[in-house]
PDB file of C-alpha atoms and ligand atoms in Angstrom:
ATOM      1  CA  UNK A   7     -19.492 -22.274  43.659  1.00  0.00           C
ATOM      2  CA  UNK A   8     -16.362 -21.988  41.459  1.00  0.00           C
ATOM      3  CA  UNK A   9     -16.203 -24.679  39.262  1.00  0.00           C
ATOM      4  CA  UNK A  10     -14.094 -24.295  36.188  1.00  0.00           C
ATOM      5  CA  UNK A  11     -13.661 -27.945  34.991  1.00  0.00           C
ATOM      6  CA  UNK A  12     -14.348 -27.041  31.447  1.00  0.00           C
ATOM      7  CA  UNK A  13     -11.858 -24.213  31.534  1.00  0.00           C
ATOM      8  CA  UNK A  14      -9.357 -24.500  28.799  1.00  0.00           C
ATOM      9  CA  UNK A  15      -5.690 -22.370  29.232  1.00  0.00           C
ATOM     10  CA  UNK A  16      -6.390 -19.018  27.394  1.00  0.00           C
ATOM     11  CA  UNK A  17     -10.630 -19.517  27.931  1.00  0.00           C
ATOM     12  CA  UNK A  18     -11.734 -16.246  29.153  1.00  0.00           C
ATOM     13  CA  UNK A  19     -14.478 -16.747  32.048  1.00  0.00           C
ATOM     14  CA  UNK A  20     -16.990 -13.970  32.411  1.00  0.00           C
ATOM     15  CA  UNK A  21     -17.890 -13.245  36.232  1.00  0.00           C
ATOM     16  CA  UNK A  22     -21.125 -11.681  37.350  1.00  0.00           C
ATOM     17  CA  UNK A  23     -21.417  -7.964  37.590  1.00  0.00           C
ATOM     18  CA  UNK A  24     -20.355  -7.003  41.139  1.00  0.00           C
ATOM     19  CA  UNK A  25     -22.776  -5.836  43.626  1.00  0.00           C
ATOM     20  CA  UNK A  26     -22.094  -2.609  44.725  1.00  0.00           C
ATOM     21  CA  UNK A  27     -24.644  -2.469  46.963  1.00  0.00           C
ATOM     22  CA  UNK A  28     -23.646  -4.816  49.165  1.00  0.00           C
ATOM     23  CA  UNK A  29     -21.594  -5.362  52.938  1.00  0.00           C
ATOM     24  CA  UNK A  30     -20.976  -3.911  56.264  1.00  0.00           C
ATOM     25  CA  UNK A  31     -20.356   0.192  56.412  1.00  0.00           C
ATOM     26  CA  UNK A  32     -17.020   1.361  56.109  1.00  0.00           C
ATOM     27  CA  UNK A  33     -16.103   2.008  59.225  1.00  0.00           C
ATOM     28  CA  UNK A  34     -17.775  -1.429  60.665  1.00  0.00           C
ATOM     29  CA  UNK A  35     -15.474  -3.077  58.247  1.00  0.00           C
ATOM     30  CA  UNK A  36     -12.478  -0.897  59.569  1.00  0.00           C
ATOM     31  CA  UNK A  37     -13.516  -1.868  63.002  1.00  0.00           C
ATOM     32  CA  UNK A  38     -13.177  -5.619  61.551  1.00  0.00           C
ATOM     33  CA  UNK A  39     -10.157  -5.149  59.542  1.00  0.00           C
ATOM     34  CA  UNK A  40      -7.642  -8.489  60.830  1.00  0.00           C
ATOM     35  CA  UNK A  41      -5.418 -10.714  59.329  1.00  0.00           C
ATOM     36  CA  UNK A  42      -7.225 -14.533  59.871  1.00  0.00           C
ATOM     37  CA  UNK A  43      -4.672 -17.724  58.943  1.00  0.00           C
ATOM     38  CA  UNK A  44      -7.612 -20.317  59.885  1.00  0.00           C
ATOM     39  CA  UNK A  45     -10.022 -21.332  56.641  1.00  0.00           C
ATOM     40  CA  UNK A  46     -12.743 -23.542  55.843  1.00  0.00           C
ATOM     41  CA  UNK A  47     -12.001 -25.431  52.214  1.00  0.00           C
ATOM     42  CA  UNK A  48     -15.232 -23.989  51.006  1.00  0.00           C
ATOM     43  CA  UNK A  49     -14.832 -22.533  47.498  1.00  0.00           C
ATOM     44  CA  UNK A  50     -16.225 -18.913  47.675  1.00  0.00           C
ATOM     45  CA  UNK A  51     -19.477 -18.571  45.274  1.00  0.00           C
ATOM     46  CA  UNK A  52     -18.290 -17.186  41.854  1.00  0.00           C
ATOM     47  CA  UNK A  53     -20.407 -13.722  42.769  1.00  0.00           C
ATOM     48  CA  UNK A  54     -18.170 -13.374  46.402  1.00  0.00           C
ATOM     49  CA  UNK A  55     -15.156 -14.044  43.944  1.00  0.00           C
ATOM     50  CA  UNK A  56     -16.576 -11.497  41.737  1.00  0.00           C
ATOM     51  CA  UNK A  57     -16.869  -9.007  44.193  1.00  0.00           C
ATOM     52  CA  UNK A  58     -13.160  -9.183  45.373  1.00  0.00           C
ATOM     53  CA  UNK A  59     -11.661  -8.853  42.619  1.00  0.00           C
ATOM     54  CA  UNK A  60     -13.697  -5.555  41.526  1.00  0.00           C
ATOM     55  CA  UNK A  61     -13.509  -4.593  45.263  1.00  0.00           C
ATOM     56  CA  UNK A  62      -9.706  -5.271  44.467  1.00  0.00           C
ATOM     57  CA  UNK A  63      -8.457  -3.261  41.820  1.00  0.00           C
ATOM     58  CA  UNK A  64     -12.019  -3.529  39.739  1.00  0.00           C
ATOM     59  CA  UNK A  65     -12.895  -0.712  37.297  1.00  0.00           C
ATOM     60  CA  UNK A  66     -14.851   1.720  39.048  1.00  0.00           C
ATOM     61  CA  UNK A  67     -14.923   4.438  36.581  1.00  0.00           C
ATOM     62  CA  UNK A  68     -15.703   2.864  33.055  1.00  0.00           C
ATOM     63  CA  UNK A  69     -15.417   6.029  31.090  1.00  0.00           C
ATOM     64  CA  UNK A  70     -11.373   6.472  32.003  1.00  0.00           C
ATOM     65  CA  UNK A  71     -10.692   3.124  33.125  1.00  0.00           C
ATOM     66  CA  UNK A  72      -9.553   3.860  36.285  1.00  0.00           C
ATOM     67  CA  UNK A  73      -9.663   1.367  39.504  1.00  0.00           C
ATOM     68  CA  UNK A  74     -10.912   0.459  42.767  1.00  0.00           C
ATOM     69  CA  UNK A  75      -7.045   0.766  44.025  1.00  0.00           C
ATOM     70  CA  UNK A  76      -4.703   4.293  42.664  1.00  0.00           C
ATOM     71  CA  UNK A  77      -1.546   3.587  41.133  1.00  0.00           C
ATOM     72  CA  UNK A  78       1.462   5.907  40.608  1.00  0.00           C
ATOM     73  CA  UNK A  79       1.041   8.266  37.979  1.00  0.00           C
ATOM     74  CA  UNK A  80      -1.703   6.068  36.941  1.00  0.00           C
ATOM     75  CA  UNK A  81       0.138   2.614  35.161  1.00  0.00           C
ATOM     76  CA  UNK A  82      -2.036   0.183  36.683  1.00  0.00           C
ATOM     77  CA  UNK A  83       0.980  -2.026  36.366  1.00  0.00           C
ATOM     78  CA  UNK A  84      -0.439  -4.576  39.069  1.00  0.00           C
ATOM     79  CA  UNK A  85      -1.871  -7.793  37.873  1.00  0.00           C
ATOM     80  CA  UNK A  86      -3.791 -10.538  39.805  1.00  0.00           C
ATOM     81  CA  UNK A  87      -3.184 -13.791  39.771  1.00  0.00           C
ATOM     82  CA  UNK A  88      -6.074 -15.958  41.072  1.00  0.00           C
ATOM     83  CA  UNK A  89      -5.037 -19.529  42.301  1.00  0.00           C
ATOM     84  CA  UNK A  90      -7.872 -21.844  42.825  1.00  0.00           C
ATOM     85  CA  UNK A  91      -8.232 -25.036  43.783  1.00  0.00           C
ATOM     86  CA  UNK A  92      -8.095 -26.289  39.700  1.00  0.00           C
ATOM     87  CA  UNK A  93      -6.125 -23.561  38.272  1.00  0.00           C
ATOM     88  CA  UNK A  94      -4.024 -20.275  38.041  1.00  0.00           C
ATOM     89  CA  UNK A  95      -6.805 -17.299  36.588  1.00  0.00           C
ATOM     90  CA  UNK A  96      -5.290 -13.732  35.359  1.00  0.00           C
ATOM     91  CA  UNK A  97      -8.133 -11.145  36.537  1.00  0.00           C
ATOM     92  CA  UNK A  98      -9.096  -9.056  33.427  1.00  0.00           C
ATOM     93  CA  UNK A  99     -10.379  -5.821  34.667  1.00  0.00           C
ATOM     94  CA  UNK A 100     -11.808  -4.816  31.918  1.00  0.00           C
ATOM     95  CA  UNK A 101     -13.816  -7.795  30.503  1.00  0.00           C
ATOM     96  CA  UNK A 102     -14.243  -7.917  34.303  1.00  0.00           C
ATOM     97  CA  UNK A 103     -13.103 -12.029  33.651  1.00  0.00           C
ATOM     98  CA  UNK A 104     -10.938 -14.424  34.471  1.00  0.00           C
ATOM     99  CA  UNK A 105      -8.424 -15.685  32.174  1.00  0.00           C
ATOM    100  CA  UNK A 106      -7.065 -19.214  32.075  1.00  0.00           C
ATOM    101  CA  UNK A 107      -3.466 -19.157  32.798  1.00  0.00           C
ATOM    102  CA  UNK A 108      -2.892 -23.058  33.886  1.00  0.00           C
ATOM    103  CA  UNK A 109      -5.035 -26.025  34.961  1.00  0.00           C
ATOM    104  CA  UNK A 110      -4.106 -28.214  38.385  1.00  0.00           C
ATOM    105  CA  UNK A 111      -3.802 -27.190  41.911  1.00  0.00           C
ATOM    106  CA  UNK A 112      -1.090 -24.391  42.422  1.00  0.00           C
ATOM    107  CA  UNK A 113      -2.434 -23.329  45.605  1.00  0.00           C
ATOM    108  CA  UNK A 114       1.060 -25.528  47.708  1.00  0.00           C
ATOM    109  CA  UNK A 115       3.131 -23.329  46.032  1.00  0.00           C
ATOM    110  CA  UNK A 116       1.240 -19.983  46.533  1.00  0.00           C
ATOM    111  CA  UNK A 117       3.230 -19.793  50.137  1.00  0.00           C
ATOM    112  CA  UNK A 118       5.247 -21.694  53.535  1.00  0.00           C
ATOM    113  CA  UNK A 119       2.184 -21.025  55.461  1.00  0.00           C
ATOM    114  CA  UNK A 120      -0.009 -24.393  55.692  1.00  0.00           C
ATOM    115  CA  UNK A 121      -3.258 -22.994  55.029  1.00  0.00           C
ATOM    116  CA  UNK A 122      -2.202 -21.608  51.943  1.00  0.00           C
ATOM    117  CA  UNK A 123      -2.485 -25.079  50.321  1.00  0.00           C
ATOM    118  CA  UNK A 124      -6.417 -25.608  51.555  1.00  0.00           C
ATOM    119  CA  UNK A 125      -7.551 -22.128  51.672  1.00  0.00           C
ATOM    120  CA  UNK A 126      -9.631 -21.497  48.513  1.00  0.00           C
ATOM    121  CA  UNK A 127      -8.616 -18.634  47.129  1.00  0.00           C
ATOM    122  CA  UNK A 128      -4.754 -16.994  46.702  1.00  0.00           C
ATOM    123  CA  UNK A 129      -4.604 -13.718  45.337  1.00  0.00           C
ATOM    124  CA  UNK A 130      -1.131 -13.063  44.077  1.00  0.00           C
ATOM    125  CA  UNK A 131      -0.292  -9.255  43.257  1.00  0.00           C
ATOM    126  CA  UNK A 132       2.624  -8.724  40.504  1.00  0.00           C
ATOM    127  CA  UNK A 133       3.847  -5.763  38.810  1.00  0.00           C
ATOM    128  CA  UNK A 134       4.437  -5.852  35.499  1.00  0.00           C
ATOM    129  CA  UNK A 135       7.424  -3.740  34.873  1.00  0.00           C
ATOM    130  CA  UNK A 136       6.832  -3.016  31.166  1.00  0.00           C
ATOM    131  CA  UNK A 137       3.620  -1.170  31.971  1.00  0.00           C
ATOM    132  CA  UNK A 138       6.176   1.179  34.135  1.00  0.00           C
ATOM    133  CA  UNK A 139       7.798   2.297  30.960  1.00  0.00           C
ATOM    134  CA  UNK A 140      11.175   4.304  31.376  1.00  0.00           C
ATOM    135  CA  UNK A 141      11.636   4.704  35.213  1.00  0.00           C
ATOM    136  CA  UNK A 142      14.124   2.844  36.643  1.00  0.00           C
ATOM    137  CA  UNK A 143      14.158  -0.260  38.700  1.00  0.00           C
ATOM    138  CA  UNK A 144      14.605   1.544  42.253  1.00  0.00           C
ATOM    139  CA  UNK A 145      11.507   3.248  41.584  1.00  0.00           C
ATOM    140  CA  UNK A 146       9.684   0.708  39.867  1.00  0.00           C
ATOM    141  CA  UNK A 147      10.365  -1.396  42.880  1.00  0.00           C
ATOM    142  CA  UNK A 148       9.004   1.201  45.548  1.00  0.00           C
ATOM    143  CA  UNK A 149       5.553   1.946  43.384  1.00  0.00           C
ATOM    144  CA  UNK A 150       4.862  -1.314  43.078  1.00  0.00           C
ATOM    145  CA  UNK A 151       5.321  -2.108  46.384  1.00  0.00           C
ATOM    146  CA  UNK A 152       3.223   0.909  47.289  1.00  0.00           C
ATOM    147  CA  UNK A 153       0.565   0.256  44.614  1.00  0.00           C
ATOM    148  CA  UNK A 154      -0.202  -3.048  45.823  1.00  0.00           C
ATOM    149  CA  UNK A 155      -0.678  -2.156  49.496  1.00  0.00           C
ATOM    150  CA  UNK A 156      -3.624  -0.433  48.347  1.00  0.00           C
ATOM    151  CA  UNK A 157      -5.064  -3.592  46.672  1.00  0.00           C
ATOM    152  CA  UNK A 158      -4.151  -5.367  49.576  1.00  0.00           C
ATOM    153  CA  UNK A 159      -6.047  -3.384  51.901  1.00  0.00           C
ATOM    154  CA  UNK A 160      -8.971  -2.979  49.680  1.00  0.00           C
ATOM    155  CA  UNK A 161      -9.121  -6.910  49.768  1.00  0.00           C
ATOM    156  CA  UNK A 162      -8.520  -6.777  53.885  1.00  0.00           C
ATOM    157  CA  UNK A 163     -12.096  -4.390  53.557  1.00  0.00           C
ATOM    158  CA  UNK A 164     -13.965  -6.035  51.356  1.00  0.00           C
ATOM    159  CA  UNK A 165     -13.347  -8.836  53.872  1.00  0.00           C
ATOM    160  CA  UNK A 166     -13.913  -7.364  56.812  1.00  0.00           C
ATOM    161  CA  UNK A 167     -17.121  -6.309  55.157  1.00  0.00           C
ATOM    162  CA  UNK A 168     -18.104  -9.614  53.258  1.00  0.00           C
ATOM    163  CA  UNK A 169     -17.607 -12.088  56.932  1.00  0.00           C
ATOM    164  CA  UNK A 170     -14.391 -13.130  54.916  1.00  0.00           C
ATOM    165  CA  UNK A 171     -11.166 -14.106  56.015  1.00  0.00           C
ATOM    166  CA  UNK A 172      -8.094 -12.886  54.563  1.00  0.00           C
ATOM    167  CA  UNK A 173      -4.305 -12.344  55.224  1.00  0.00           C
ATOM    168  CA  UNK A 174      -1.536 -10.481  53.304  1.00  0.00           C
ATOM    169  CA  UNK A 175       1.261 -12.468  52.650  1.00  0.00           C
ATOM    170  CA  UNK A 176       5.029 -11.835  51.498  1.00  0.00           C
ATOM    171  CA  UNK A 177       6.455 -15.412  52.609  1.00  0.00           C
ATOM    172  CA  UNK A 178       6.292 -17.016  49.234  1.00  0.00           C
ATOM    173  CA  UNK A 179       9.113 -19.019  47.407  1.00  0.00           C
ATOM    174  CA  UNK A 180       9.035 -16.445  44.402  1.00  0.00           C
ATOM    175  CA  UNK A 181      11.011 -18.757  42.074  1.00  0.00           C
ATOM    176  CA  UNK A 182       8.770 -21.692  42.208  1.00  0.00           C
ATOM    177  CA  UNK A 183       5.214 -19.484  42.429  1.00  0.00           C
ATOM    178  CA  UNK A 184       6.524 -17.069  39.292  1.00  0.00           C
ATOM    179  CA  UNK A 185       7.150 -20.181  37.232  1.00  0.00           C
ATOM    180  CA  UNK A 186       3.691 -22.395  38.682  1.00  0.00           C
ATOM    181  CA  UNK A 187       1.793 -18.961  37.245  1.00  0.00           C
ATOM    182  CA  UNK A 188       4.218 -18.439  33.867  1.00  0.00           C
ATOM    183  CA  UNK A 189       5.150 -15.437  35.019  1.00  0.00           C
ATOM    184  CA  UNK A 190       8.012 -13.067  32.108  1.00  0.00           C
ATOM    185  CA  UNK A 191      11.278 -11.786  33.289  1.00  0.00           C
ATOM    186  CA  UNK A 192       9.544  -8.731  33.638  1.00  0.00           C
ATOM    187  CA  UNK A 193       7.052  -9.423  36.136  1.00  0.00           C
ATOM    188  CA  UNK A 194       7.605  -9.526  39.715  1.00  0.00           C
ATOM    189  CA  UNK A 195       5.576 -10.900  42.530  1.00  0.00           C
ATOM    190  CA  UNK A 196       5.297  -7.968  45.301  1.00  0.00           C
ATOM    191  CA  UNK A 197       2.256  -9.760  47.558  1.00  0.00           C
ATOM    192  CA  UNK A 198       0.132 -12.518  47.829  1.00  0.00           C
ATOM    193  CA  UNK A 199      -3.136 -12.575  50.229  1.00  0.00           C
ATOM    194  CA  UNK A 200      -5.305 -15.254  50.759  1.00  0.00           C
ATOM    195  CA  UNK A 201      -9.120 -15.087  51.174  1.00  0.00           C
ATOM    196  CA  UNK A 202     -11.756 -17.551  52.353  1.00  0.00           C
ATOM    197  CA  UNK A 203     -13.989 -18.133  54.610  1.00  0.00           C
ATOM    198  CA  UNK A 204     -13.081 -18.375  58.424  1.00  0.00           C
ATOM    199  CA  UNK A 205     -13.289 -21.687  60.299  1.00  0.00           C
ATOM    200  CA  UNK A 206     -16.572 -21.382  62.730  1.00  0.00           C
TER     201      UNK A 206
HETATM  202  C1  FMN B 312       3.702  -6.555  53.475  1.00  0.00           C
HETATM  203  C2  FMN B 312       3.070  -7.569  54.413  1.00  0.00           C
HETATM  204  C3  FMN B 312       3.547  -8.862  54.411  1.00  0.00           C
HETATM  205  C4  FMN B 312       2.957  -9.833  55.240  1.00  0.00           C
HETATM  206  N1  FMN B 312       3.383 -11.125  55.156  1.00  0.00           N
HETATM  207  C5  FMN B 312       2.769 -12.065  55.912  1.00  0.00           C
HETATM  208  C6  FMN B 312       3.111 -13.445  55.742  1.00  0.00           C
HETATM  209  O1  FMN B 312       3.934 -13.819  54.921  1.00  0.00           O
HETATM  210  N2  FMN B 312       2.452 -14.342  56.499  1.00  0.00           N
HETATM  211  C7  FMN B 312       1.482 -13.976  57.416  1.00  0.00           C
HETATM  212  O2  FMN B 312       0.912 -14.859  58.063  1.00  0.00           O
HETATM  213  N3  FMN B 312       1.136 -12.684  57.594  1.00  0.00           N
HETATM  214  C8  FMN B 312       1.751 -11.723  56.851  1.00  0.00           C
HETATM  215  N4  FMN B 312       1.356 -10.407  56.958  1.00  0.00           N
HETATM  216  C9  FMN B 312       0.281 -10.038  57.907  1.00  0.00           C
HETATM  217  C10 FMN B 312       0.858  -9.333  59.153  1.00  0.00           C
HETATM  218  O3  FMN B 312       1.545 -10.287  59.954  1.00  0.00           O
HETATM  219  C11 FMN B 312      -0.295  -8.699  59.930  1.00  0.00           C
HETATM  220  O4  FMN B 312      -0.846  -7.654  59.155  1.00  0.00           O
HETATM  221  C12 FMN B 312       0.180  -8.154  61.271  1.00  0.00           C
HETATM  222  O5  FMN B 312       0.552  -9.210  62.140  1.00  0.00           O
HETATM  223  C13 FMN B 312      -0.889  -7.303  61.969  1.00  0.00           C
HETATM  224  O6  FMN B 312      -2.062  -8.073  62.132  1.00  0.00           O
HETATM  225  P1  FMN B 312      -3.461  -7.533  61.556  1.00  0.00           P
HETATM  226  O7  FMN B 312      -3.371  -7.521  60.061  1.00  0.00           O
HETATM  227  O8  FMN B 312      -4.499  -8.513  62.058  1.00  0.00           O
HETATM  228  O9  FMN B 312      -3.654  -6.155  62.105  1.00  0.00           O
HETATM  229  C14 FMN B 312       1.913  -9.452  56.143  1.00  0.00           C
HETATM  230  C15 FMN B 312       1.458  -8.117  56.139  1.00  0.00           C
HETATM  231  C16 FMN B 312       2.014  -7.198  55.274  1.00  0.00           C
HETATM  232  C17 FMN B 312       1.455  -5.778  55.272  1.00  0.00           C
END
């Protein structure tokens, strides 16, 4: 279970190695694919949460650092935000952790949607435009946008594969959400999706 009551802000918490050898076939997961708005309050086990996140935009190729998810020309400017129940995390790919960002329950202001607020887990995708270097903002916009559809839909399989439930989500109040997670000027929320498990 995810329980990070000792968890100071800036504590780095190490997940498990993910297990690659694990869930449904591609295709059966395609098959599955679905956006679900209807979660238990069950925390996911810290290895489930450490297999979405690597599933997400994990390091797959440890000798170049490259991802689960492609980005344009390669910036990996997309950060996640993980909201649980008792805090805001910042995924580390490559310590493959979770950093402390803040301590309470953030999870209201992760979206309008009600289950936002109960569902365990909100991933929030934002693209840090430093990382994008000298293009400008049109075109920082559309990779982004385009980058994080791919982490989106690698969450959507993982769930599909894992018996999860998840749903992409752009219906956020960004304002209040950037400053909950202490987001910079420079960083801009492009997607949130929450992941749980489904109500039986
Ligand atoms: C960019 C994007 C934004 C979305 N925003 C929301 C949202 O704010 N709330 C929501 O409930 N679903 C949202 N969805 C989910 C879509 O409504 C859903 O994908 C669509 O109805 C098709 O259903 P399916 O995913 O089960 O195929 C979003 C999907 C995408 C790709």
């Amino acid at each position: 279970m995810v329980n990070f009551t000792m968890a100071q802000d800036g504590s780095v918490i190490k997940l498990p190695a993910p297990q690659i050898n694990s869930g449904k076939l591609l295709m059966q997961a395609l098959k599955e694919r679905q956006s679900i708005r209807s979660y238990s309050t069950k925390p996911l086990p810290l290895q489930t949460l450490s297999d979405l996140l690597w599933a997400a935009d994990g390091i797959n190729r440890p000798e170049s650092g490259k991802r689960t998810a492609p980005t344009a020309m390669n910036q990996q400017e997309l950060d996640i935000y993980v909201v649980l129940v008792d805090g805001v995390y910042l995924y580390e790919p490559k310590e493959h952790a979770l950093r402390t960002i803040a301590k309470g329950d953030f999870r209201p202001l992760c979206g309008k949607q009600d289950f936002v607020a109960t569902a365990p887990v909100n991933l929030i995708l934002v693209a840090d435009y430093v990382k994008m270097g000298k293009l400008d903002d049109e075109k920082k916009k559309h990779f982004a946008a385009i980058d994080a559809g791919y982490i989106s839909q690698n969450v959507y399989l993982f769930c599909a594969s894992a018996g999860l439930a998840g749903v992409a989500r752009a219906s956020v109040d960004q304002e209040a959400l950037a400053k909950a997670i202490r987001l910079r000027p420079e960083q801009k929320f492009i997607l949130a999706h929450t992941v749980g498990f489904p109500v039986e």
